[in-house]
Tab-separated table of C-alpha atoms and ligand atoms in Angstrom:
chain	number	residue	atom	x	y	z
A	1	MET	CA	118.504	90.836	87.798
A	2	SER	CA	120.964	88.151	88.971
A	3	LYS	CA	123.507	89.025	91.633
A	4	ARG	CA	127.076	89.036	90.340
A	5	ARG	CA	128.947	86.141	91.901
A	6	ASP	CA	132.513	87.470	91.850
A	7	THR	CA	134.099	90.831	92.587
A	8	VAL	CA	137.555	91.636	91.290
A	9	ARG	CA	139.210	94.795	92.583
A	10	HIS	CA	142.989	94.789	92.921
A	11	PRO	CA	144.161	98.396	92.493
A	12	ILE	CA	147.777	97.805	93.572
A	13	PHE	CA	148.145	94.649	91.475
A	14	ALA	CA	146.486	96.411	88.531
A	15	ARG	CA	149.041	99.262	88.601
A	16	THR	CA	151.890	96.765	88.926
A	17	TYR	CA	150.575	94.514	86.130
A	18	ALA	CA	150.187	97.497	83.821
A	19	ARG	CA	153.988	97.969	84.024
A	20	VAL	CA	155.186	94.367	84.449
A	21	GLY	CA	152.888	92.986	81.743
A	22	ALA	CA	154.007	95.641	79.272
A	23	ALA	CA	157.681	94.953	80.067
A	24	ALA	CA	157.209	91.212	79.432
A	25	GLU	CA	156.039	91.964	75.891
A	26	GLY	CA	159.570	92.831	74.811
A	27	LYS	CA	160.932	89.668	76.400
A	28	GLY	CA	158.860	87.171	74.409
A	29	ALA	CA	155.256	87.581	75.606
A	30	ALA	CA	154.287	89.494	72.446
A	31	GLU	CA	155.408	86.543	70.314
A	32	HIS	CA	153.466	84.140	72.546
A	33	ARG	CA	150.307	86.211	72.127
A	34	ALA	CA	150.704	86.331	68.358
A	35	GLU	CA	151.232	82.553	68.296
A	36	MET	CA	148.147	81.975	70.470
A	37	LEU	CA	145.909	84.057	68.202
A	38	ALA	CA	147.300	83.075	64.786
A	39	GLY	CA	144.641	82.030	62.273
A	40	LEU	CA	141.704	82.899	64.522
A	41	THR	CA	138.518	84.015	62.731
A	42	GLY	CA	135.001	85.234	63.480
A	43	ARG	CA	133.514	86.426	66.778
A	44	VAL	CA	135.768	86.069	69.793
A	45	ILE	CA	135.258	86.467	73.530
A	46	GLU	CA	138.357	87.251	75.586
A	47	VAL	CA	138.099	86.556	79.297
A	48	GLY	CA	139.962	88.790	81.770
A	49	ALA	CA	141.563	90.955	79.102
A	50	GLY	CA	143.739	92.914	81.543
A	51	THR	CA	145.220	95.998	79.864
A	52	GLY	CA	144.440	94.635	76.397
A	53	LEU	CA	147.875	93.308	75.508
A	54	ASN	CA	146.323	90.789	73.089
A	55	PHE	CA	144.380	93.326	71.063
A	56	ARG	CA	147.140	94.233	68.567
A	57	HIS	CA	147.753	90.555	67.867
A	58	TYR	CA	144.269	89.600	66.628
A	59	PRO	CA	144.494	88.570	62.968
A	60	PRO	CA	142.343	90.327	60.331
A	61	GLY	CA	139.913	87.383	60.106
A	62	VAL	CA	138.578	88.220	63.556
A	63	THR	CA	135.467	90.319	63.013
A	64	GLU	CA	134.456	91.129	66.594
A	65	ILE	CA	136.038	90.789	70.041
A	66	LEU	CA	134.130	91.052	73.302
A	67	ALA	CA	136.803	91.692	75.937
A	68	VAL	CA	135.531	91.031	79.463
A	69	GLU	CA	137.519	92.628	82.299
A	70	PRO	CA	136.230	93.038	85.864
A	71	GLU	CA	139.045	95.088	87.437
A	72	PRO	CA	138.219	98.806	87.044
A	73	LEU	CA	141.719	100.200	86.366
A	74	LEU	CA	142.641	97.362	84.011
A	75	ARG	CA	139.335	97.798	82.174
A	76	LYS	CA	140.041	101.521	81.693
A	77	LEU	CA	143.515	100.741	80.312
A	78	ALA	CA	142.052	98.030	78.049
A	79	THR	CA	139.478	100.490	76.714
A	80	GLU	CA	142.286	102.939	75.845
A	81	GLU	CA	144.315	100.159	74.223
A	82	ALA	CA	141.249	99.036	72.231
A	83	ALA	CA	141.050	102.515	70.663
A	84	ARG	CA	144.806	102.591	69.933
A	85	SER	CA	144.955	99.069	68.504
A	86	GLY	CA	142.315	99.561	65.830
A	87	ALA	CA	141.032	96.030	66.535
A	88	PRO	CA	137.226	95.536	66.519
A	89	VAL	CA	137.093	95.281	70.329
A	90	GLU	CA	134.380	96.138	72.792
A	91	VAL	CA	135.610	96.162	76.395
A	92	VAL	CA	132.960	95.353	79.006
A	93	ASP	CA	132.698	94.759	82.738
A	94	GLY	CA	132.068	91.163	83.749
A	95	VAL	CA	133.491	88.085	85.394
A	96	ALA	CA	134.530	84.770	83.964
A	97	ASP	CA	132.091	82.740	86.012
A	98	GLU	CA	129.140	84.752	84.720
A	99	LEU	CA	129.983	85.867	81.198
A	100	PRO	CA	127.730	88.536	79.658
A	101	ALA	CA	126.998	86.454	76.555
A	102	ALA	CA	124.425	84.057	75.147
A	103	ASP	CA	124.989	80.306	74.768
A	104	ALA	CA	127.083	79.288	71.731
A	105	SER	CA	127.352	82.900	70.546
A	106	PHE	CA	131.108	82.985	69.790
A	107	ASP	CA	133.366	81.185	67.328
A	108	ALA	CA	136.216	81.242	69.803
A	109	GLY	CA	137.279	82.105	73.329
A	110	VAL	CA	140.650	83.437	74.451
A	111	ALA	CA	142.203	82.958	77.883
A	112	SER	CA	145.684	84.305	78.528
A	113	LEU	CA	147.281	84.405	81.964
A	114	VAL	CA	143.829	84.522	83.522
A	115	LEU	CA	142.832	80.966	84.501
A	116	CYS	CA	145.533	81.230	87.183
A	117	SER	CA	143.622	84.136	88.730
A	118	VAL	CA	139.893	83.409	88.506
A	119	ARG	CA	138.515	82.405	91.876
A	120	ASP	CA	136.667	79.334	90.572
A	121	GLN	CA	138.492	77.862	87.589
A	122	ALA	CA	135.902	75.138	86.893
A	123	ALA	CA	133.048	77.669	86.907
A	124	ALA	CA	134.980	80.010	84.596
A	125	LEU	CA	135.751	77.233	82.122
A	126	ALA	CA	132.136	76.023	82.212
A	127	GLU	CA	131.088	79.540	81.207
A	128	VAL	CA	133.672	79.762	78.418
A	129	PHE	CA	132.456	76.363	77.157
A	130	ARG	CA	128.850	77.587	77.265
A	131	VAL	CA	129.424	80.699	75.152
A	132	ILE	CA	131.632	79.062	72.487
A	133	ARG	CA	129.623	77.353	69.722
A	134	PRO	CA	129.974	73.593	69.181
A	135	GLY	CA	133.023	73.172	66.938
A	136	GLY	CA	134.457	76.483	68.151
A	137	GLU	CA	137.837	76.813	69.795
A	138	LEU	CA	139.492	78.009	72.960
A	139	ARG	CA	142.917	79.584	72.493
A	140	PHE	CA	144.988	79.535	75.672
A	141	TYR	CA	148.296	80.892	76.939
A	142	GLU	CA	148.659	80.191	80.649
A	143	HIS	CA	151.268	79.504	83.284
A	144	VAL	CA	150.634	76.169	84.975
A	145	VAL	CA	151.797	73.589	87.479
A	146	ALA	CA	155.145	72.072	86.536
A	147	GLU	CA	155.500	68.544	85.172
A	148	SER	CA	158.393	68.090	87.591
A	149	ALA	CA	157.059	66.942	90.996
A	150	ARG	CA	159.807	68.851	92.773
A	151	PHE	CA	159.054	72.150	91.058
A	152	ALA	CA	155.306	71.583	91.571
A	153	ARG	CA	155.976	71.269	95.332
A	154	PHE	CA	157.834	74.587	95.211
A	155	GLN	CA	154.867	76.136	93.364
A	156	ARG	CA	152.379	74.814	95.942
A	157	ALA	CA	154.521	76.329	98.708
A	158	ALA	CA	154.674	79.630	96.812
A	159	ASP	CA	150.871	79.590	96.591
A	160	VAL	CA	150.647	80.271	100.338
A	161	VAL	CA	151.519	83.910	99.570
A	162	TRP	CA	151.534	84.226	95.754
A	163	PRO	CA	147.804	85.004	95.372
A	164	LEU	CA	148.099	87.810	97.935
A	165	CYS	CA	150.771	89.570	95.869
A	166	GLY	CA	149.496	88.700	92.398
A	167	GLY	CA	145.847	89.713	92.333
A	168	GLY	CA	144.632	86.192	93.141
A	169	CYS	CA	147.100	84.441	90.807
A	170	HIS	CA	148.053	80.850	91.688
A	171	ALA	CA	151.313	79.244	90.595
A	172	SER	CA	150.302	75.593	90.939
A	173	ARG	CA	147.073	75.186	88.957
A	174	ASP	CA	146.771	72.263	86.547
A	175	THR	CA	144.991	74.366	83.945
A	176	LEU	CA	145.409	71.918	81.063
A	177	ALA	CA	143.586	69.220	83.048
A	178	ALA	CA	140.894	71.750	83.971
A	179	ILE	CA	140.383	72.678	80.289
A	180	GLU	CA	139.883	68.992	79.440
A	181	HIS	CA	137.675	68.477	82.489
A	182	ALA	CA	135.408	71.304	81.256
A	183	GLY	CA	134.693	69.250	78.117
A	184	PHE	CA	137.144	70.757	75.629
A	185	VAL	CA	139.286	68.521	73.449
A	186	VAL	CA	142.871	69.742	73.471
A	187	GLU	CA	144.125	69.693	69.867
A	188	GLU	CA	147.483	71.407	70.221
A	189	VAL	CA	149.585	72.252	73.224
A	190	ARG	CA	153.119	73.532	73.519
A	191	ARG	CA	154.865	73.517	76.897
A	192	PHE	CA	157.735	75.893	77.612
A	193	ARG	CA	159.430	77.843	80.387
A	194	PHE	CA	159.108	81.615	80.343
A	195	VAL	CA	160.688	83.821	82.997
A	196	PRO	CA	160.461	87.458	81.898
A	197	CYS	CA	161.762	88.674	85.280
A	198	PHE	CA	163.358	87.098	88.363
A	199	VAL	CA	160.240	87.164	90.567
A	200	ALA	CA	158.295	85.210	87.917
A	201	ARG	CA	160.306	82.045	88.605
A	202	PRO	CA	157.440	80.193	90.384
A	203	VAL	CA	155.251	80.691	87.301
A	204	ALA	CA	157.852	79.688	84.704
A	205	PRO	CA	156.048	76.601	83.238
A	206	HIS	CA	153.623	77.696	80.515
A	207	ILE	CA	151.208	76.090	78.076
A	208	LEU	CA	150.011	77.569	74.790
A	209	GLY	CA	147.538	75.907	72.486
A	210	ILE	CA	144.129	75.196	71.028
A	211	ALA	CA	141.211	73.275	72.540
A	212	ARG	CA	137.899	72.655	70.787
A	213	ARG	CA	134.324	72.421	72.026
A	214	PRO	CA	133.049	69.155	70.494
B	301	SAM	C1	147.730	88.492	84.980
B	301	SAM	S1	146.345	89.378	84.426
B	301	SAM	C2	146.307	88.894	82.704
B	301	SAM	C3	145.586	89.868	81.859
B	301	SAM	C4	145.491	89.524	80.376
B	301	SAM	N1	144.651	88.381	80.129
B	301	SAM	C5	146.828	89.320	79.736
B	301	SAM	O1	147.003	88.326	79.026
B	301	SAM	O2	147.699	90.182	79.917
B	301	SAM	C6	144.988	88.455	85.146
B	301	SAM	C7	143.645	89.011	84.737
B	301	SAM	O3	142.610	88.183	85.219
B	301	SAM	C8	141.533	89.033	85.581
B	301	SAM	N2	140.606	88.303	86.452
B	301	SAM	C9	140.781	87.925	87.732
B	301	SAM	N3	139.680	87.308	88.195
B	301	SAM	C10	138.785	87.291	87.174
B	301	SAM	C11	137.448	86.803	87.016
B	301	SAM	N4	136.819	86.172	88.018
B	301	SAM	N5	136.843	86.982	85.835
B	301	SAM	C12	137.487	87.582	84.805
B	301	SAM	N6	138.736	88.071	84.894
B	301	SAM	C13	139.379	87.934	86.064
B	301	SAM	C14	142.227	90.192	86.236
B	301	SAM	O4	141.403	91.312	86.423
B	301	SAM	C15	143.361	90.412	85.255
B	301	SAM	O5	142.971	91.195	84.174
């Protein structure tokens, strides 16, 4: 049996995210999730599902969702949300850089507000690429480094402490470049600012879109 490469246990962050994440839904995050998932079909793998806030937004064409979540409290909450949502979700333990799935076994992957937090972004994206079939898509909704050099400097400064408070989250990652670097072709991307609460200012710049595995 291979040794798991990453361990994710953030009990304080998990309790905080359960409240803060739910509160953001009413401030626009729910609409972002619905937009990210619109039109998706087939078998889907969701990486770092958190408390399962995406589950209610999967469209009817999605036949199966494997939701991978390594943090124990978040996984428990996601399992409860899976039952409430009625979506065809199975919640499992696992990490992004070692996904519990065969090569090319999914029609699509979903990453929302998670590529900021994985320890090794390139390794996580390589895994997502591996498990999505050729021609399949990655749907993403992530906060990212700002296009403005000044704001990006502020984000890099924030990243001295931000990961310690946010369960490993980084404010200044260039996630769109990383998605392309992993081999995906970005087909649609929308950039926007989203600040659901005052402390979220360093992570205001967001991207939402579709990338395809060629
Ligand atoms: C800010 S939360 C977002 C949760 C959820 N995706 C959402 O949209 O609400 C970040 C998530 O990334 C997960 N995470 C952190 N490191 C991870 C890793 N190496 N593999 C998979 N998930 C990870 C955390 O456990 C947490 O669920």
